[in-house]
Coordinates of C-alpha atoms in Angstrom, one line a residue:
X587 CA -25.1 12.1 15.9
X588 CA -27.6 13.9 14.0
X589 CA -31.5 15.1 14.4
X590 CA -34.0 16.3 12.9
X591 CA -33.8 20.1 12.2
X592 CA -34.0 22.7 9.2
X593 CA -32.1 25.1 7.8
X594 CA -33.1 28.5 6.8
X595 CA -31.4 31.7 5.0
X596 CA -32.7 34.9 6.4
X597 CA -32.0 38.1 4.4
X598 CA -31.7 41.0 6.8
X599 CA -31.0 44.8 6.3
X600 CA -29.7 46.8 8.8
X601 CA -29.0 50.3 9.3
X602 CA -25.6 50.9 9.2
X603 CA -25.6 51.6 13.0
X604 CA -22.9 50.1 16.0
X605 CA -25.2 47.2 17.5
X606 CA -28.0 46.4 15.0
X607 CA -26.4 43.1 13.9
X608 CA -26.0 41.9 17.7
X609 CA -29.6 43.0 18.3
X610 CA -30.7 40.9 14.9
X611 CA -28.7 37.8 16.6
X612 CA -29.5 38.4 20.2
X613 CA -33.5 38.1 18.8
X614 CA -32.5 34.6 16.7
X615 CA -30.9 33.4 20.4
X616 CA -33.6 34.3 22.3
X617 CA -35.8 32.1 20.6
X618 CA -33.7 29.3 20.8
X619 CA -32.3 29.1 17.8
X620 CA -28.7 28.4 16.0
X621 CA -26.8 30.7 13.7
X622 CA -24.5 29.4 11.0
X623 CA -22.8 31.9 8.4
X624 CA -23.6 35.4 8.3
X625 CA -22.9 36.5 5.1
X626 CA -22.7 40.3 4.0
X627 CA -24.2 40.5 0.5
X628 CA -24.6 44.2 -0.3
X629 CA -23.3 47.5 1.5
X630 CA -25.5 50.2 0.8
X631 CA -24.6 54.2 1.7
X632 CA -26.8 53.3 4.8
X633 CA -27.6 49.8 5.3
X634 CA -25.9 46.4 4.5
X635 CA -27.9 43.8 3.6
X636 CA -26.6 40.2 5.1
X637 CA -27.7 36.1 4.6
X638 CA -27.7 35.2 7.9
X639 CA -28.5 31.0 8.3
X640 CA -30.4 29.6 10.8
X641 CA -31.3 26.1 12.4
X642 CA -34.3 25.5 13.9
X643 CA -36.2 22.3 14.9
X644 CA -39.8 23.4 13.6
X645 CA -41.7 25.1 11.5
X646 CA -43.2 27.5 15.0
X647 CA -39.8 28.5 15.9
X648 CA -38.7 29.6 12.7
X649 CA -42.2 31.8 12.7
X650 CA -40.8 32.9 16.3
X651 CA -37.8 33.3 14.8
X652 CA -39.5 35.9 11.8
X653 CA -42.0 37.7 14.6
X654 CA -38.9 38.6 16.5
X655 CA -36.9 40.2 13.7
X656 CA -39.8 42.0 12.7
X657 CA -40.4 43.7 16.2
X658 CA -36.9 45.2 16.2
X659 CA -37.0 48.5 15.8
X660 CA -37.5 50.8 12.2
X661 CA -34.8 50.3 9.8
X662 CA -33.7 46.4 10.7
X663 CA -36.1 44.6 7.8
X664 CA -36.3 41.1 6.9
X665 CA -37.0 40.5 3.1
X666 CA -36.5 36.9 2.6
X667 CA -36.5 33.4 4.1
X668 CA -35.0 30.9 1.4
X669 CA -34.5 26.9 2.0
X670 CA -31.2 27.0 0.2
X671 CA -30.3 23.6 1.4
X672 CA -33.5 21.8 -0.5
X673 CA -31.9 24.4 -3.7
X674 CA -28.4 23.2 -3.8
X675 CA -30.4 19.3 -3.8
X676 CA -32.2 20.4 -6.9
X677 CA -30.9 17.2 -9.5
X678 CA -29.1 15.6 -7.2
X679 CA -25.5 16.0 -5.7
X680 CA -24.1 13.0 -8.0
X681 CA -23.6 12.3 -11.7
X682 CA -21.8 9.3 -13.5
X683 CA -19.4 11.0 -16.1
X684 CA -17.0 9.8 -18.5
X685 CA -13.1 10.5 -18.0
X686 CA -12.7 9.7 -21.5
X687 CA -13.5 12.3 -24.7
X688 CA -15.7 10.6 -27.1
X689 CA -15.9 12.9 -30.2
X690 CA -14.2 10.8 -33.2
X691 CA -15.1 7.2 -34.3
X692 CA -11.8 6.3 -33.4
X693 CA -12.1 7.1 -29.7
X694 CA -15.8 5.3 -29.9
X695 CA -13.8 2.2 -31.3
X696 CA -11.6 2.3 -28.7
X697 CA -14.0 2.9 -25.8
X698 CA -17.0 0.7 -26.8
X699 CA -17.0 -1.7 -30.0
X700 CA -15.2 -3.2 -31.2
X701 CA -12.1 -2.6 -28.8
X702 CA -13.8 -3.1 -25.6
X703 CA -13.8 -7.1 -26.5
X704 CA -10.2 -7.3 -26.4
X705 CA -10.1 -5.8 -22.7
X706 CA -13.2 -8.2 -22.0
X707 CA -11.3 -11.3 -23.1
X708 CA -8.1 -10.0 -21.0
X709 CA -10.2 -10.3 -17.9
X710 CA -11.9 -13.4 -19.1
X711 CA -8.0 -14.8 -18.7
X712 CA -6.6 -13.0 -15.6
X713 CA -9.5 -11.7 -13.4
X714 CA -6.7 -9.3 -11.3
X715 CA -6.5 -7.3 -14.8
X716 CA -10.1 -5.6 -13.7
X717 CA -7.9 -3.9 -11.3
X718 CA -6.1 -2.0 -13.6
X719 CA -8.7 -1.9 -16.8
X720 CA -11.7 -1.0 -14.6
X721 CA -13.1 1.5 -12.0
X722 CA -13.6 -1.9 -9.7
X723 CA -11.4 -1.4 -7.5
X724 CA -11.9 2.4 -6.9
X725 CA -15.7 2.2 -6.2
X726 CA -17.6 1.8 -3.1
X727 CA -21.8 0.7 -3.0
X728 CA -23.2 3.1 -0.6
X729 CA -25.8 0.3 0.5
X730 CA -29.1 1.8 2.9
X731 CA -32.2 0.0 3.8
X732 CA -33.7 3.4 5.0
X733 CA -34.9 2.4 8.2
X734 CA -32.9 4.7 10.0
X735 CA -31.5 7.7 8.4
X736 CA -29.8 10.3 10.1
X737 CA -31.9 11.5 13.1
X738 CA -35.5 11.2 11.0
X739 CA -35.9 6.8 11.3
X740 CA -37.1 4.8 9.2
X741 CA -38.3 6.4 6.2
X742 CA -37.4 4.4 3.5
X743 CA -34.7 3.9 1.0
X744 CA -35.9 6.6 -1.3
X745 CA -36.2 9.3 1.2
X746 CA -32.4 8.7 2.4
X747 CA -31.1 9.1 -1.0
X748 CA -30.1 12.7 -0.4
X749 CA -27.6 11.6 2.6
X750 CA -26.3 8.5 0.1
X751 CA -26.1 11.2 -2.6
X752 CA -24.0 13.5 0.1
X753 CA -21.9 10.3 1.1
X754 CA -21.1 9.8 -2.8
X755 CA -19.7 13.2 -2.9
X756 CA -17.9 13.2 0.0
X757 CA -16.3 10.2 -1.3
X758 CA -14.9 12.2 -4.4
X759 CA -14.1 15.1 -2.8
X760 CA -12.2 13.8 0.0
X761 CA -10.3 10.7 -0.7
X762 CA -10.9 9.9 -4.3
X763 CA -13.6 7.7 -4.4
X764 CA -16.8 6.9 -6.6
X765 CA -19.1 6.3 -4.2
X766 CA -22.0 4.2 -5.8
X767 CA -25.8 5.0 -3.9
X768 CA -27.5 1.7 -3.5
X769 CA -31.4 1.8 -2.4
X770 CA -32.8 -1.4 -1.7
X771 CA -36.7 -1.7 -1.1
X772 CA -36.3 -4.9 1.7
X773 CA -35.5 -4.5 5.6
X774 CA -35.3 -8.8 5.8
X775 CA -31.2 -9.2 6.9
X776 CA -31.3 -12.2 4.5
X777 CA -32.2 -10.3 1.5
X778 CA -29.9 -7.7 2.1
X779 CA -27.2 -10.0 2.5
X780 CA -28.0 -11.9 -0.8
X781 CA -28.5 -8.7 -2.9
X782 CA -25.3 -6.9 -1.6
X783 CA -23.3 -10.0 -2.6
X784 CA -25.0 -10.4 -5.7
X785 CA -23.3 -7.3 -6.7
X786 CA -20.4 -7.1 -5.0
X787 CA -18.1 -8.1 -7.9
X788 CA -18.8 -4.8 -9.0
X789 CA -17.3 -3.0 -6.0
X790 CA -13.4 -2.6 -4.2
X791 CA -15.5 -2.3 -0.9
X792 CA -19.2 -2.2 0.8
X793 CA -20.3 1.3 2.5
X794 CA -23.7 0.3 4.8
X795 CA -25.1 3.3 5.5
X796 CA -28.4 4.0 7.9
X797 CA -29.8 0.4 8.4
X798 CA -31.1 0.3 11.7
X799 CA -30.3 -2.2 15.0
X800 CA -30.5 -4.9 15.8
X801 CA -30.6 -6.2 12.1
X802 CA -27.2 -4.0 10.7
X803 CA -25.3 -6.4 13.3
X804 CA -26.3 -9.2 11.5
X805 CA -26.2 -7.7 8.0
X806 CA -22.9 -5.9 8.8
X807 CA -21.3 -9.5 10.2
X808 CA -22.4 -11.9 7.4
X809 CA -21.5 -10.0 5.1
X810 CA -17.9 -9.7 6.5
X811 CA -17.8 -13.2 7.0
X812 CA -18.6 -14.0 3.2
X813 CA -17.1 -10.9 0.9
X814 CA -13.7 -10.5 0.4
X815 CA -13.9 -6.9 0.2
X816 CA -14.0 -4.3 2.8
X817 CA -17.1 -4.2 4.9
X818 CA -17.8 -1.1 7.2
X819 CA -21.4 0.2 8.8
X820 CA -20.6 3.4 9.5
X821 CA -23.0 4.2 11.8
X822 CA -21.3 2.0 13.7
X823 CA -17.4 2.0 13.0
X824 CA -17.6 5.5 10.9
X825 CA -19.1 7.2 14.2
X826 CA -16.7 5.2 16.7
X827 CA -14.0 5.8 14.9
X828 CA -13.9 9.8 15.4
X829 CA -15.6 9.4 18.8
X830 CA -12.3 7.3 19.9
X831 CA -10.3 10.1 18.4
X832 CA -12.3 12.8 20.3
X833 CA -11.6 10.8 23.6
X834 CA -8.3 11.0 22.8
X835 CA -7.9 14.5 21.9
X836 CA -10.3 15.3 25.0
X837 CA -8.0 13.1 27.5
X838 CA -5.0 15.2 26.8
X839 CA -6.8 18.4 27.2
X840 CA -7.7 17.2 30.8
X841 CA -4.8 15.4 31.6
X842 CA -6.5 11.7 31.8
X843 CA -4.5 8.8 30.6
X844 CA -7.8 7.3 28.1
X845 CA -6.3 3.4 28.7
X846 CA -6.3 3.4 32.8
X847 CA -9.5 5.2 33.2
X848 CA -12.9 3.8 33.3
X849 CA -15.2 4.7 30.3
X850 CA -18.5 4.8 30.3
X851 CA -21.4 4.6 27.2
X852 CA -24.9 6.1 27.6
X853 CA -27.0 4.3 24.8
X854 CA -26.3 1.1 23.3
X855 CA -27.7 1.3 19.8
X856 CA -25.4 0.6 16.9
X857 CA -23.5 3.4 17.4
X858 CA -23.3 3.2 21.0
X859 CA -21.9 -1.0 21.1
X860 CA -19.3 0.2 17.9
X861 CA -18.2 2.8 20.6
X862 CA -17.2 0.2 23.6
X863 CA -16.1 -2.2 21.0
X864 CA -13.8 0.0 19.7
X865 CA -12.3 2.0 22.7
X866 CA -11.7 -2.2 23.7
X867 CA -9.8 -2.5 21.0
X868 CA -7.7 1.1 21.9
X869 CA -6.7 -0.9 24.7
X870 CA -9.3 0.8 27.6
X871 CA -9.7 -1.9 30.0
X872 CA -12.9 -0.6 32.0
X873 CA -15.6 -0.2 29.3
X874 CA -19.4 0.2 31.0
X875 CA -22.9 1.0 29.2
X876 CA -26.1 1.6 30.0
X877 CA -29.6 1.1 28.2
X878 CA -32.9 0.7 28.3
X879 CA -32.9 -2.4 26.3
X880 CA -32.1 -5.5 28.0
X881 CA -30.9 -7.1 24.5
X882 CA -28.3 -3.8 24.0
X883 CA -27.0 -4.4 27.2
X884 CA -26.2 -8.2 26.8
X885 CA -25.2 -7.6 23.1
X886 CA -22.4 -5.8 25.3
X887 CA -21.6 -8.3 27.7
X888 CA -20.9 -11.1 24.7
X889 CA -18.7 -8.2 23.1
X890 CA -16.8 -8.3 26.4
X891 CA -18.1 -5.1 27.9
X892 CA -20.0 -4.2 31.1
X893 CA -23.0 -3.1 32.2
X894 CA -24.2 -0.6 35.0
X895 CA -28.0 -0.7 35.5
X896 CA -28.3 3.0 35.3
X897 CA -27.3 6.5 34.1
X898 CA -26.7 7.5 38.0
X899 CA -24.8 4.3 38.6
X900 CA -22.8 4.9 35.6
X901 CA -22.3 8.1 36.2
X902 CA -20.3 7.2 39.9
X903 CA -18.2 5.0 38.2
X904 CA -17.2 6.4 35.1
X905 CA -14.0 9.0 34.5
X906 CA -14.9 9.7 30.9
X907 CA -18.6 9.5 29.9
X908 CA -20.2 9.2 26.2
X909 CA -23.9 9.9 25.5
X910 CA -25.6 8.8 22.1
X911 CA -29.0 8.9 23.0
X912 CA -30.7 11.9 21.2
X913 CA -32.4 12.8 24.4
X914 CA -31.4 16.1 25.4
X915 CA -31.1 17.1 29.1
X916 CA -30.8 13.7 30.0
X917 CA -27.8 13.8 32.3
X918 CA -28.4 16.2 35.2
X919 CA -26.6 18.6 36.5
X920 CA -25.8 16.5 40.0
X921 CA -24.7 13.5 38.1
X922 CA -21.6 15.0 37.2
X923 CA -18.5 14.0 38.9
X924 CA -15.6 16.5 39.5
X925 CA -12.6 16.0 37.4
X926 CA -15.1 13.8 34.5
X927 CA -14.7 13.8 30.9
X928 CA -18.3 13.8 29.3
X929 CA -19.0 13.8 25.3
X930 CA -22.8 14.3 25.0
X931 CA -23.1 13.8 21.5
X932 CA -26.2 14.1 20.0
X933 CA -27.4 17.2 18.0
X934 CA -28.5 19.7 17.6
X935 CA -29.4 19.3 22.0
X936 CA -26.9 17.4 23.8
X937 CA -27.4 14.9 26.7
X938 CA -26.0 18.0 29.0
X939 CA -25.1 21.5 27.6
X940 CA -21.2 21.5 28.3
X941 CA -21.6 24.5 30.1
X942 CA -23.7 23.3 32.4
X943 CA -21.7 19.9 33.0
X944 CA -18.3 22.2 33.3
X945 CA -20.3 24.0 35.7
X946 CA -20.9 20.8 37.5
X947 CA -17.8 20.3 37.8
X948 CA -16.3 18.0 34.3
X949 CA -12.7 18.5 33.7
X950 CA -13.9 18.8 30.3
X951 CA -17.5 18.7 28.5
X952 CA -18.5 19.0 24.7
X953 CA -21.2 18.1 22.7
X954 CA -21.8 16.0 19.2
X955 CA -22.0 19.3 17.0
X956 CA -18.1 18.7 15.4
X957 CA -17.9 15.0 15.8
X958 CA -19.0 14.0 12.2
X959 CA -18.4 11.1 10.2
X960 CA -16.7 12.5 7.3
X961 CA -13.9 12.5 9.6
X962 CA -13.3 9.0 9.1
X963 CA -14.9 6.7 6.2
X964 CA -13.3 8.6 3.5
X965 CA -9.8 7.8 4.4
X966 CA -10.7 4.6 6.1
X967 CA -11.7 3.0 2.4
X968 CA -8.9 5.0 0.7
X969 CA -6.7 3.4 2.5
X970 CA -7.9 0.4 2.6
X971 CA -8.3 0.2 -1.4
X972 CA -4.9 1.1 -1.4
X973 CA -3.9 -1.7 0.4
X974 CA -6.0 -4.1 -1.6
X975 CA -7.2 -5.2 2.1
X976 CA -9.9 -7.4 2.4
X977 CA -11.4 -6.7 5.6
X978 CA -11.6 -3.4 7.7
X979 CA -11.1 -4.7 11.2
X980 CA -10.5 -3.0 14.6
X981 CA -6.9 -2.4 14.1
X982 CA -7.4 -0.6 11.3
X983 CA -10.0 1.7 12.4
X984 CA -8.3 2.6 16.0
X985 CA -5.3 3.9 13.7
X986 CA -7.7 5.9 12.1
X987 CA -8.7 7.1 15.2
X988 CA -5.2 7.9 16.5
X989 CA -4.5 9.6 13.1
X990 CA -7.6 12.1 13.5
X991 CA -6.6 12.7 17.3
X992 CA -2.8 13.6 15.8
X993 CA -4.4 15.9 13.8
X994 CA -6.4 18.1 16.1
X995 CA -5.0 21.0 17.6
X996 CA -4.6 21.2 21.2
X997 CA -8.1 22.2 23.0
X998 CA -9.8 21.0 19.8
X999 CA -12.2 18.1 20.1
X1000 CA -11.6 17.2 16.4
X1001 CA -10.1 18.6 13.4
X1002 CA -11.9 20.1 10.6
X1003 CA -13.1 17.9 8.6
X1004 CA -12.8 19.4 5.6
X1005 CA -8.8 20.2 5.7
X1006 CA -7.3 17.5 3.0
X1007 CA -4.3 16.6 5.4
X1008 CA -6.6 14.7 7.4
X1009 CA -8.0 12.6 5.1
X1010 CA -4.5 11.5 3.8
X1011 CA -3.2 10.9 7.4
X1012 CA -5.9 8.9 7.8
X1013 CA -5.5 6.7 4.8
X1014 CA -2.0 6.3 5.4
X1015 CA -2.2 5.1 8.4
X1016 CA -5.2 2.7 7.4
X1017 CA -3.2 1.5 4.3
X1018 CA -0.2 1.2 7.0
X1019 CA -1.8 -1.1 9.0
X1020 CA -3.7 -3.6 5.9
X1021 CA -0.6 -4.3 4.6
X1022 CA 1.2 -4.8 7.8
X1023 CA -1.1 -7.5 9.0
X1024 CA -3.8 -8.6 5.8
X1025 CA -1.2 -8.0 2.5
X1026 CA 2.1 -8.5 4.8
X1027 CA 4.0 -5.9 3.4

């Protein structure tokens, strides 16, 4: 559940004083802002210089941001303000490399010509051999339209390259993968679906990333119904899966049983519908959404969901609430029932600060700013390319749901996503389930 917002490095000197770095941060919170990492990079005999990152949601609060430090009093001096994220994008994030030396004719004989033939014409013969004599089955298309990426919307193929790019390496890093960025310059649902299958032989699965609603459902279903490799949107499945496993880990905190209690979705975009469809197929018999759009909310009724005709109604119904709409404030303060679970989830301003809806009232409250895809899709494909599956289907996904939720620690939304232990529970318990019910192993 992402936004718009930018990222800056401030470089700060301070006297080496009790207090100056609070009064440096209490002038950044003042104005509205985020802090990230503080990061000392020098100490001096009577300063220390820090990096001290910041998000911001314009250009005039970051220039808030620099007229505040400056007022603080003599000594406390700000000598930079660096876009590091736009430097560590500089070339990319990616790069195709070989895992084979080629520095003799003899390893170019084997590699290319004329040696390559004799793999070609094993293949030719028995097509499972790519499996073992290719990267086929280890690769994923990372497949965007670019008409909505992240928070920003539709802004074309090209432009969301750097989040495919960041997708790729994820990929790698986390379970494994090559992750393969595929732009396409079309939004028509039937030319998506041709092109991806026109090269699927080259992939072990199909990644859609940031194709906007209502056309991913069709895209994302077709294609399903007519590859015989793993198909996941994961702006759909990616973000339901770890907002399930949030649910989960937020239940136990406050002592609800998730299955008996009545759940309710604010915003039915493609994330939002993925989110009732999948706490359905957790088992939660009470599933209710709300939208502005009349199509969202009968998309949910053929899903099997229900509908309440507003955010208030909703509200008085639901124990555990979910809000995906990116419009902060939205849920006031007197909407909130005692004893509620709410997840406002989008960032960087939730639908209600969880202060404000503990406050209220909520048993508990948290917003969207640890609840991140990378939880899931990584170990989702792993394990499913393990399995040789050739679908990723509800089953699948809620045990990558429960295997996240067995991961956090108690009081935790989520664990971080970065720990490695994650990733492999979640891909064997993925791989667990494909080979249980699609390989019958």
């Amino acid at each position: 559940m992402v936004s718009k917002h930018m990222i800056r490095t401030l470089m700060i000197e301070t006297p080496t004083v009790p207090g100056n770095l609070g009064k440096v941060a209490t002038a950044i919170g003042l104005v509205g802002a985020d802090i990230g990492e503080v990061e000392t990079v020098k100490v001096g005999p009577t300063y220390t210089m820090r990096n001290i990152t910041v998000q911001v949601e314009t250009e005039e609060q970051l220039n808030e941001i620099i007229t505040a430090i400056e007022g603080l009093e003599e000594g406390i001096k700000l000598h930079t303000v660096s876009d590091e994220v736009l430097s560590a994008h500089e070339g990319g994030k990616i790069a195709m490399k070989s895992k084979m030396p080629i520095k003799s004719l003899a390893e170019l004989r084997r590699v290319y010509t004329p040696g390559v033939a004799d793999v070609c014409s094993l293949i030719e013969r028995e097509p499972d051999k790519a499996e073992i004599y290719t990267t086929i089955n280890n690769s994923v298309a990372i497949v965007t339209d670019g008409t909505a990426i992240l928070g920003l919307g539709n802004i074309g193929p090209v432009a969301g390259m750097p989040v495919m790019e960041g997708k790729a390496a994820l990929f790698d890093q986390l379970a494994g993968i090559s992750g393969v960025p595929i732009l396409l310059d079309t939004t028509d649902p039937e030319e998506i679906i041709r092109t991806v299958k026109n090269i699927a032989p080259g992939f072990g699965g199909i990644l859609l990333e940031d194709i906007g609603s209502p056309h991913c459902f069709e895209v994302e279903d077709r294609l399903k119904e007519e590859l015989n490799i793993p198909v996941m949107h994961d702006d759909q499945h990616g973000t339901a899966v770890v907002t399930l496993a949030a649910a989960i880990s937020a239940c136990k905190s406050a002592g609800i049983d998730l299955k008996e209690a009545k759940v309710g979705q604010i915003g039915l975009g493609a994330a939002g519908v993925a989110i009732c469809r999948m706490f359905m197929a957790y088992g939660v018999q009470a599933v209710y959404g709300t939208d502005k759009s009349e199509m969202a909310m009968n998309r949910l009724k053929e899903y099997g969901g229900q509908t309440s005709s507003n955010i208030e109604e909703l509200m008085e119904t639901c124990d555990i609430v979910i809000a995906t709409t990116g419009v902060p404030g939205l849920i006031k303060k007197e909407f909130v029932r005692s004893g509620q679970v709410i997840l406002a989830l989008s960032n960087p301003r939730p639908e209600i600060e969880p202060e404000v809806a503990l406050e209220a009232g909520a048993a508990y409250a948290a917003d969207g700013r640890s609840v991140n895809n990378v939880l899931g899709f990584p170990g989702i494909f792993r394990g499913a390319l393990n399995a040789k599956s050739k679908v990723v289907n509800h089953e699948m996904l809620v045990a990558a749901a429960e295997a996240i939720a067995s991961c956090t620690k108690h009081g935790d939304l989520v664990p971080d996503p970065l720990q490695p232990e994650v990733h492999e529970k979640v891909a064997e318990e993925v791989e667990r389930i494909a080979r249980r019910v699609y390989v019958g192993v």
